[in-house]
mmCIF file with all atom_site columns, C-alpha atoms in Angstrom:
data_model
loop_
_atom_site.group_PDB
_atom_site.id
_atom_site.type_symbol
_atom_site.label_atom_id
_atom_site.label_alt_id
_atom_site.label_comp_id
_atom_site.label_asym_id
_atom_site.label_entity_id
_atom_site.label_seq_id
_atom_site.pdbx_PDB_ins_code
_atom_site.Cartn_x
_atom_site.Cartn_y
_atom_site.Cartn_z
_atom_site.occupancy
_atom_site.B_iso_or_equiv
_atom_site.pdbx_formal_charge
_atom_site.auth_seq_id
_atom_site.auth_comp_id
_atom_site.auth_asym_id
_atom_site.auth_atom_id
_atom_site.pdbx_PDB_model_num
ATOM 1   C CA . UNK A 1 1   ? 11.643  26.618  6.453  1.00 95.00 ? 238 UNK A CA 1
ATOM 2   C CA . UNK A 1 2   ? 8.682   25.970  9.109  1.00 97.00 ? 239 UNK A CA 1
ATOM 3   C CA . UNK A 1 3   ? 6.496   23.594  9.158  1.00 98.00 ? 240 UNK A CA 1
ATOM 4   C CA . UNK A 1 4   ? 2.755   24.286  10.765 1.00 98.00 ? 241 UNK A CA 1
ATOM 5   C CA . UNK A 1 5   ? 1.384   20.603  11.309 1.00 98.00 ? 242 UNK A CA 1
ATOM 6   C CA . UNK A 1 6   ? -1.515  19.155  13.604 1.00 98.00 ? 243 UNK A CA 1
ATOM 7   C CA . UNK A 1 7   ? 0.043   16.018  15.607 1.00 98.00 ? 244 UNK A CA 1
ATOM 8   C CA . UNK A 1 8   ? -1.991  14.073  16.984 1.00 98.00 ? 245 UNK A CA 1
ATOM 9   C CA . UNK A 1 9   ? -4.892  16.804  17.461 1.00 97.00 ? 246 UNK A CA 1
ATOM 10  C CA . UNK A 1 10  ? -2.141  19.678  18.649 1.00 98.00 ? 247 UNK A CA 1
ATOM 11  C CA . UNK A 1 11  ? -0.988  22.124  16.629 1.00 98.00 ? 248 UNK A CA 1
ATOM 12  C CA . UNK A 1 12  ? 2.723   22.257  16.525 1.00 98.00 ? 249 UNK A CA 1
ATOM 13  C CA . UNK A 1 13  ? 5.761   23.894  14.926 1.00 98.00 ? 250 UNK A CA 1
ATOM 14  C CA . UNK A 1 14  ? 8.825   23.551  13.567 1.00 97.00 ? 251 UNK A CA 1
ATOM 15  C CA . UNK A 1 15  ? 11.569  26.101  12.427 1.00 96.00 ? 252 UNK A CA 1
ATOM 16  C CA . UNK A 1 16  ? 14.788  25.618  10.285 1.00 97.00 ? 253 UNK A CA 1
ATOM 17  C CA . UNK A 1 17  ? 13.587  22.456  8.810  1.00 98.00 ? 254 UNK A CA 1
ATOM 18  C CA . UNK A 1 18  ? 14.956  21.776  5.477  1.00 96.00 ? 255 UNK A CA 1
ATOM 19  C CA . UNK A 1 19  ? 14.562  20.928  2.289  1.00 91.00 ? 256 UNK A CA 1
ATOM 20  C CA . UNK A 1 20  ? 14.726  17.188  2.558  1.00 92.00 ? 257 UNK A CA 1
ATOM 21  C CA . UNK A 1 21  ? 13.977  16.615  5.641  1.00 98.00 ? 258 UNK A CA 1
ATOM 22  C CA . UNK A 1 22  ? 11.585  13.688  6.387  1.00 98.00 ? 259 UNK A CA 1
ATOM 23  C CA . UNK A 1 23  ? 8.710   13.580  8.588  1.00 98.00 ? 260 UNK A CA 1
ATOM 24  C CA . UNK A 1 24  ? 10.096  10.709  10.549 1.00 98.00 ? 261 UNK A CA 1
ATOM 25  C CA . UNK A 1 25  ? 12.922  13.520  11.424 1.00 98.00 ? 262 UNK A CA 1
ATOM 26  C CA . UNK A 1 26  ? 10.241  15.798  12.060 1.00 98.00 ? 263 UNK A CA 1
ATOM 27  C CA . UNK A 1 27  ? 8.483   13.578  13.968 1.00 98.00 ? 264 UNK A CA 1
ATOM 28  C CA . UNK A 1 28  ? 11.112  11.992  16.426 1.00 98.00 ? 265 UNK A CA 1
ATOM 29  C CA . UNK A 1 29  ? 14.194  14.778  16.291 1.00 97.00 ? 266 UNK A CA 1
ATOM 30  C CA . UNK A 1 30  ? 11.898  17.621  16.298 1.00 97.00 ? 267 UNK A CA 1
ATOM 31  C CA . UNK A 1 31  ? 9.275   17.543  18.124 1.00 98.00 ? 268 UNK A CA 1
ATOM 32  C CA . UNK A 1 32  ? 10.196  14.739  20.812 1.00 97.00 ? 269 UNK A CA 1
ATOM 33  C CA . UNK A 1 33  ? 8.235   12.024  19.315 1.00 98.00 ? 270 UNK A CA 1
ATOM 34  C CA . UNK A 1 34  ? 9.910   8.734   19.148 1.00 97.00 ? 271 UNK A CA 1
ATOM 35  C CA . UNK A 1 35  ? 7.090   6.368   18.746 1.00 96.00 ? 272 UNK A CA 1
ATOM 36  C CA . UNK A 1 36  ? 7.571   6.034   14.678 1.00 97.00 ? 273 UNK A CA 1
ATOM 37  C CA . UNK A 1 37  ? 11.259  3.730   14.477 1.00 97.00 ? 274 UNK A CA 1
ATOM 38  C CA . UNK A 1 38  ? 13.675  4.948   11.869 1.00 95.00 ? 275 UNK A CA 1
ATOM 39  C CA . UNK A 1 39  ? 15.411  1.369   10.693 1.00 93.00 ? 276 UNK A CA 1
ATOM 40  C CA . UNK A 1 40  ? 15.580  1.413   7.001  1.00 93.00 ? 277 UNK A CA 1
ATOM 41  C CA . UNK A 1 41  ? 15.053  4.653   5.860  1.00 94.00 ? 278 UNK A CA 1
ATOM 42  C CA . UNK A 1 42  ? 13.870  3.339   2.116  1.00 95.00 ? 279 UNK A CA 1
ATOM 43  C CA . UNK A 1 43  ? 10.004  2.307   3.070  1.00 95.00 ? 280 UNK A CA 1
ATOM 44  C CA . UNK A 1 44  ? 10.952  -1.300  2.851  1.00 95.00 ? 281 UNK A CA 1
ATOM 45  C CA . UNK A 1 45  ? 10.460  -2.090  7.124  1.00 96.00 ? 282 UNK A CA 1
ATOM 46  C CA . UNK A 1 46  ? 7.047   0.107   8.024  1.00 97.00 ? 283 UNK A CA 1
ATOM 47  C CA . UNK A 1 47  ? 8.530   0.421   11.591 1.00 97.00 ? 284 UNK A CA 1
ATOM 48  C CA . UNK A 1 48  ? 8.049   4.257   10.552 1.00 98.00 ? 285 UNK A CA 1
ATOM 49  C CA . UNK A 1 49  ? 4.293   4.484   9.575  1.00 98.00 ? 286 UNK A CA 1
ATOM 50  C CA . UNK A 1 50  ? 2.482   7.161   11.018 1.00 98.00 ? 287 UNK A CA 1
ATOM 51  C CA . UNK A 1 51  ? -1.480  8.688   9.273  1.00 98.00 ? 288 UNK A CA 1
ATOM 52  C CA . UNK A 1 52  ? -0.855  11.495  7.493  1.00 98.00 ? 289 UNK A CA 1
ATOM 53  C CA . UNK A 1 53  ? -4.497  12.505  7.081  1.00 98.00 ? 290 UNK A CA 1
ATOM 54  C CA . UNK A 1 54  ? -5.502  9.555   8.032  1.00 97.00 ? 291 UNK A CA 1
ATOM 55  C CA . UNK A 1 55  ? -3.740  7.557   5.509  1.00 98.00 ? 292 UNK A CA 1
ATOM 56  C CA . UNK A 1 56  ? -1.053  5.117   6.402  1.00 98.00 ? 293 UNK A CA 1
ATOM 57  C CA . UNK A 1 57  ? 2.169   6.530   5.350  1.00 98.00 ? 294 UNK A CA 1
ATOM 58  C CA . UNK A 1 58  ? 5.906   5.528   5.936  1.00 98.00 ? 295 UNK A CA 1
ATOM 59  C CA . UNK A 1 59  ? 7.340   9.104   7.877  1.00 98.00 ? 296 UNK A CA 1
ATOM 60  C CA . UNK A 1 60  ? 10.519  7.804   5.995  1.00 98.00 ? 297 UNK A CA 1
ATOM 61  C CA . UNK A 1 61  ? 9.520   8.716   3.055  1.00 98.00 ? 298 UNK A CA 1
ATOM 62  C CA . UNK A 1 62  ? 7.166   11.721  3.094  1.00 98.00 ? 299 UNK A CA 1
ATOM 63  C CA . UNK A 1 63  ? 9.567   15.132  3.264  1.00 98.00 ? 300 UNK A CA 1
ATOM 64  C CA . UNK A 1 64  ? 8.517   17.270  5.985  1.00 98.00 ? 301 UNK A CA 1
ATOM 65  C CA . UNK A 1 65  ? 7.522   20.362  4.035  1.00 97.00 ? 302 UNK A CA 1
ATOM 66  C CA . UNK A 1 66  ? 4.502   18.035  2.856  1.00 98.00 ? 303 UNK A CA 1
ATOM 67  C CA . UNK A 1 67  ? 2.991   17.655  6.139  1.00 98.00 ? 304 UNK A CA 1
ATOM 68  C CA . UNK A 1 68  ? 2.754   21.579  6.422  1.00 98.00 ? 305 UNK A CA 1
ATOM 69  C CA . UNK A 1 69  ? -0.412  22.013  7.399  1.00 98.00 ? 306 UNK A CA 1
ATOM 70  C CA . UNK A 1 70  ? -1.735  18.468  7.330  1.00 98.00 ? 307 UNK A CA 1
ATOM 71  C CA . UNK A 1 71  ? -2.991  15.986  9.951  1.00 98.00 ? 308 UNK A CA 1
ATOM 72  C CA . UNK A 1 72  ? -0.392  13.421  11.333 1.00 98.00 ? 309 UNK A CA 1
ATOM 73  C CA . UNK A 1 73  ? -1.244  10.496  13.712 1.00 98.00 ? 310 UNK A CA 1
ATOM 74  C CA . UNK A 1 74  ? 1.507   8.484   15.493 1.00 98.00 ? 311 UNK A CA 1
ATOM 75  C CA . UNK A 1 75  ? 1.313   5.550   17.817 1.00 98.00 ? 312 UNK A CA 1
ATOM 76  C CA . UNK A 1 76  ? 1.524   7.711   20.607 1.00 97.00 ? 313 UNK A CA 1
ATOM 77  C CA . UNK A 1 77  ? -1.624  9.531   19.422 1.00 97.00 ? 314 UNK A CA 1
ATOM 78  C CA . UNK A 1 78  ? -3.398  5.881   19.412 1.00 97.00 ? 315 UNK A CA 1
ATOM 79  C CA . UNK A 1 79  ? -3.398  6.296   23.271 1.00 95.00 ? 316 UNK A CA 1
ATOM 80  C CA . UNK A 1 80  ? -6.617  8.260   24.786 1.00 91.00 ? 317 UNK A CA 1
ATOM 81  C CA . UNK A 1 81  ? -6.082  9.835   27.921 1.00 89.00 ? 318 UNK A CA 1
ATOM 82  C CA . UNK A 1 82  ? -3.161  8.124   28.499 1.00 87.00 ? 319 UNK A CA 1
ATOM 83  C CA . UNK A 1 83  ? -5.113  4.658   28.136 1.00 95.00 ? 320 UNK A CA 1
ATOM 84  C CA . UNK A 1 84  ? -3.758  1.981   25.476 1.00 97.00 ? 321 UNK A CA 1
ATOM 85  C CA . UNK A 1 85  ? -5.939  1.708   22.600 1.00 97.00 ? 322 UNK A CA 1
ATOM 86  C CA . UNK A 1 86  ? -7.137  -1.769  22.290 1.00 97.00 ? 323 UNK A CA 1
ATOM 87  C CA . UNK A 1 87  ? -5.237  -3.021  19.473 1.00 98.00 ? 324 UNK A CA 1
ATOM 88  C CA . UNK A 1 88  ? -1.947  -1.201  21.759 1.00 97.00 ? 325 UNK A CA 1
ATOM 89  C CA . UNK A 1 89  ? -3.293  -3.350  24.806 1.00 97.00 ? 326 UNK A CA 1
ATOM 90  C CA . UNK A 1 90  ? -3.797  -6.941  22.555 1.00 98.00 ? 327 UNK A CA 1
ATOM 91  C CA . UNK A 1 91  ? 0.146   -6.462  21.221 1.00 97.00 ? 328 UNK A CA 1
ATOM 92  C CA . UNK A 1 92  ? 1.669   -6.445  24.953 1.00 96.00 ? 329 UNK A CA 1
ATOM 93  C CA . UNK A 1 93  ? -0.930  -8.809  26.119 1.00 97.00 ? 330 UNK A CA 1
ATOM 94  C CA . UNK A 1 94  ? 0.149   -11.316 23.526 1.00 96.00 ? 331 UNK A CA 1
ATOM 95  C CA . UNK A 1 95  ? 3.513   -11.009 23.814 1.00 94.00 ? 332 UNK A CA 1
ATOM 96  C CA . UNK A 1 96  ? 4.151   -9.053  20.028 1.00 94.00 ? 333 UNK A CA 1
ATOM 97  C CA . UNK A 1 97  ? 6.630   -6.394  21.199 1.00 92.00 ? 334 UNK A CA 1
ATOM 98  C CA . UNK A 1 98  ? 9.769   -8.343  22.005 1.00 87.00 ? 335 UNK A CA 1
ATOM 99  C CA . UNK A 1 99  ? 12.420  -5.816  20.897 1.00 90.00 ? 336 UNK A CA 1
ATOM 100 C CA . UNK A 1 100 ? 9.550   -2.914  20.310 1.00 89.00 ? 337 UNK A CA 1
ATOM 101 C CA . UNK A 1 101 ? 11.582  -1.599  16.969 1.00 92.00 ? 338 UNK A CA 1
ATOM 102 C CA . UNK A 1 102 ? 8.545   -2.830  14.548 1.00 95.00 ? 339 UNK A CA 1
ATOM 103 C CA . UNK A 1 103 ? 5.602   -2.559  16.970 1.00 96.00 ? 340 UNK A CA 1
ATOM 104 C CA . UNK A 1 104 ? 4.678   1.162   16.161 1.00 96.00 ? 341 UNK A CA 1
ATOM 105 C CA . UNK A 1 105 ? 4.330   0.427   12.614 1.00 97.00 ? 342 UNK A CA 1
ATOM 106 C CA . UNK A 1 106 ? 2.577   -2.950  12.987 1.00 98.00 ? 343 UNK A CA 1
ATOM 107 C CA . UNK A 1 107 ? 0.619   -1.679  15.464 1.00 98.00 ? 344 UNK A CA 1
ATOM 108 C CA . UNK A 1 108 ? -0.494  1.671   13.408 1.00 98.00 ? 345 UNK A CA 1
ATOM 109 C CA . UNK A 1 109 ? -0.982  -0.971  9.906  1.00 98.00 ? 346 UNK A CA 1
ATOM 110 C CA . UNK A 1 110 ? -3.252  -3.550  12.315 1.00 98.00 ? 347 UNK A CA 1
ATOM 111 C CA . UNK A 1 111 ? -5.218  0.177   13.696 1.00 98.00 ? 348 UNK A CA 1
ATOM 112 C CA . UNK A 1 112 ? -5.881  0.923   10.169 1.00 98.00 ? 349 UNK A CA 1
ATOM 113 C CA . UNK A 1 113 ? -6.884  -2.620  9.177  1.00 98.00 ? 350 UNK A CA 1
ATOM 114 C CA . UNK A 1 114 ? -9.344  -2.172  11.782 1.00 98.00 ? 351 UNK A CA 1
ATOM 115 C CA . UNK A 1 115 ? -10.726 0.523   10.880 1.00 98.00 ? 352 UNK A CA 1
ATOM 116 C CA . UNK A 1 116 ? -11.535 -0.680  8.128  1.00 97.00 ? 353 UNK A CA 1
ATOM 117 C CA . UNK A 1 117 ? -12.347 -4.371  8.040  1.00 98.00 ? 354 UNK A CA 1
ATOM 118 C CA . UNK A 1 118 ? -13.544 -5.149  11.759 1.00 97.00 ? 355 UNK A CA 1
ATOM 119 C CA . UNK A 1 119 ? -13.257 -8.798  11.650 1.00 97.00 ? 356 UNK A CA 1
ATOM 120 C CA . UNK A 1 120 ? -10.564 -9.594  8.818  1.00 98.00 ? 357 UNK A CA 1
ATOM 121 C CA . UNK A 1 121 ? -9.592  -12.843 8.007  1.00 98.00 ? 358 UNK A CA 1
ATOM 122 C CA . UNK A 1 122 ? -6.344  -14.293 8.774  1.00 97.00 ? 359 UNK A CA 1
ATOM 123 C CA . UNK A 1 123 ? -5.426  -13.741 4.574  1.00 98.00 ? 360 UNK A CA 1
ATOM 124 C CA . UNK A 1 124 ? -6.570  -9.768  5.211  1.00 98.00 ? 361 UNK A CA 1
ATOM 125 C CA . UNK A 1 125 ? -4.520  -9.257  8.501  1.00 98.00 ? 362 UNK A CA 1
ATOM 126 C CA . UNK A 1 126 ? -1.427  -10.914 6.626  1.00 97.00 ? 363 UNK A CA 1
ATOM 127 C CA . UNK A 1 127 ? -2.169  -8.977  3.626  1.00 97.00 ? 364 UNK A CA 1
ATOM 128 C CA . UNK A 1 128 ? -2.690  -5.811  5.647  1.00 97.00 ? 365 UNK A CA 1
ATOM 129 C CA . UNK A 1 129 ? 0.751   -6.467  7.555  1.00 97.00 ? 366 UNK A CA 1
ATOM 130 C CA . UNK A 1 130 ? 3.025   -7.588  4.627  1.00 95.00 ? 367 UNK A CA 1
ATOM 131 C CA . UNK A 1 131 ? 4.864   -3.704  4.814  1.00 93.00 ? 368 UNK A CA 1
ATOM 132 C CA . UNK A 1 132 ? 6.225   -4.365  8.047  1.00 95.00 ? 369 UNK A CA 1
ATOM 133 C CA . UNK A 1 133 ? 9.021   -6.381  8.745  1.00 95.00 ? 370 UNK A CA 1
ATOM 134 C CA . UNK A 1 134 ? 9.423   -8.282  12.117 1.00 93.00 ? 371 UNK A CA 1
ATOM 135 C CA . UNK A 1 135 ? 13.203  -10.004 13.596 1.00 88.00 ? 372 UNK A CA 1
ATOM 136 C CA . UNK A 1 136 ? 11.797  -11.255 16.551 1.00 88.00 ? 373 UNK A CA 1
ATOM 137 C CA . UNK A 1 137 ? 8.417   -12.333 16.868 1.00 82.00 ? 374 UNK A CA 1
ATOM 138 C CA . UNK A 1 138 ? 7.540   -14.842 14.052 1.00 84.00 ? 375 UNK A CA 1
ATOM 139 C CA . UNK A 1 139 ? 4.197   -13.323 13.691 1.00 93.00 ? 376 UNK A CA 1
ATOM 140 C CA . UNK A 1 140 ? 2.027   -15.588 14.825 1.00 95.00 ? 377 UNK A CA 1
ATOM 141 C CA . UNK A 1 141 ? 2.213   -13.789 18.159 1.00 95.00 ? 378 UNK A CA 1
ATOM 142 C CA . UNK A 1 142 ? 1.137   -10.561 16.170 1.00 97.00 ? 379 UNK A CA 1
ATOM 143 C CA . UNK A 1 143 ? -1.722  -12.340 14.026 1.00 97.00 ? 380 UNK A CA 1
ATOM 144 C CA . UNK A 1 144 ? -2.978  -13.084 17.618 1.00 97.00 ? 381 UNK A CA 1
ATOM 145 C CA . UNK A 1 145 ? -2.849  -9.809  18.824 1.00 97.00 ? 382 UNK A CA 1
ATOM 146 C CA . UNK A 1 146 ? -4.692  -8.336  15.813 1.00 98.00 ? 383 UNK A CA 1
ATOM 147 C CA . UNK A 1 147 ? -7.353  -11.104 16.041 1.00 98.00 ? 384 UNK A CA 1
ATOM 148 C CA . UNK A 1 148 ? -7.699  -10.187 19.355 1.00 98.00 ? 385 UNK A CA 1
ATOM 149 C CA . UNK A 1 149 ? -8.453  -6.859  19.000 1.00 98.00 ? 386 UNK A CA 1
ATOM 150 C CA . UNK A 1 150 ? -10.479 -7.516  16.535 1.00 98.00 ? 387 UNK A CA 1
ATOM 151 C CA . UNK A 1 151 ? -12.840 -9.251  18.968 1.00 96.00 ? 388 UNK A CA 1
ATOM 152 C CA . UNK A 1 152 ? -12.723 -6.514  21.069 1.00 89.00 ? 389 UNK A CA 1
#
C-alpha cells in the first residue's frame, strides 16, 4: 500500500507499507524520523505522541493507512528554521531530558497544553502530562520547564 501524508508541512510518501503498520513505523523506519520514541508499543508511555491533524495522538497506536492523506506533526516539526520552539528550549534549559526517551512526547503533550491553556495551573500541566511516563526525571524538573514556557 502507499501512504500520501503531509509531515510536518512536506508532502511525503511511502510505498509497500502494510496493513498494520503503525504510524510510529511510518514515522521513524520510513521516512527517517526518529523524534517520536517507540517504548511500549500499547499507548500506555506517550513517548510516541505526534498531532495527527493537530490532535495529540500516540503514533503507536494509529495504523499508517489512517494518516493517508492527513496532517502529522512531530517534535522535530516543533523546531522553526532550525530554532527550538520555546517549550523545546525550557525542557533542556531545565534539565527535563536526562535519558531523552520520554521528552518528545512530554514535550509534544506540554506544546498542546499550551496551545490551549497559556498559563495552566500546576493541577492542568499534571493533568495534561499524566499519558506520559518519565524513569528519570521525577517531574518536577518537567513541571518547571512547562511553567517556564508558559511565561514565555
Amino acid at each position: 500500500m502507499r501512504v500520501n501524508v503531509t509531515v510536518n508541512g512536506q508532502a511525503r510518501e511511502a510505498d509497500g507499507v502494510w496493513e498494520g503498520e503503525s504510524l510510529l513505523y511510518l514515522l521513524r523506519e520510513r521516512l527517517g524520523l526518529p523524534g517520536a520514541k517507540n517504548a511500549c508499543e500499547q499507548g500506555e508511555c506517550g513517548s510516541c505522541t505526534v498531532y495527527l491533524d493537530d490532535v495529540p495522538v500516540c503514533a503507536c497506536l494509529v495504523a499508517a493507512g489512517q494518516a493517508e492523506g492527513r496532517g502529522v506533526r512531530t517534535v522535530e516539526g516543533l523546531a522553526d528554521d532550525g530554532a527550538l520552539h520555546p517549550v523545546q528550549r525550557c525542557f533542556v534549559d531545565a534539565g527535563a531530558v536526562q535519558c531523552g526517551f520520554c521528552t518528545p512526547g512530554l514535550v509534544v503533550a506540554a506544546h498542546d497544553l499550551l496551545a490551549r491553556v497559556p498559563d495552566p495551573t500546576d493541577e492542568e500541566i499534571r493533568e495534561a502530562l499524566a499519558g506520559n511516563l518519565c524513569r528519570c526525571t521525577g517531574y518536577e524538573k518537567i513541571l518547571e520547564a512547562v511553567r517556564t514556557a508558559a511565561k514565555r
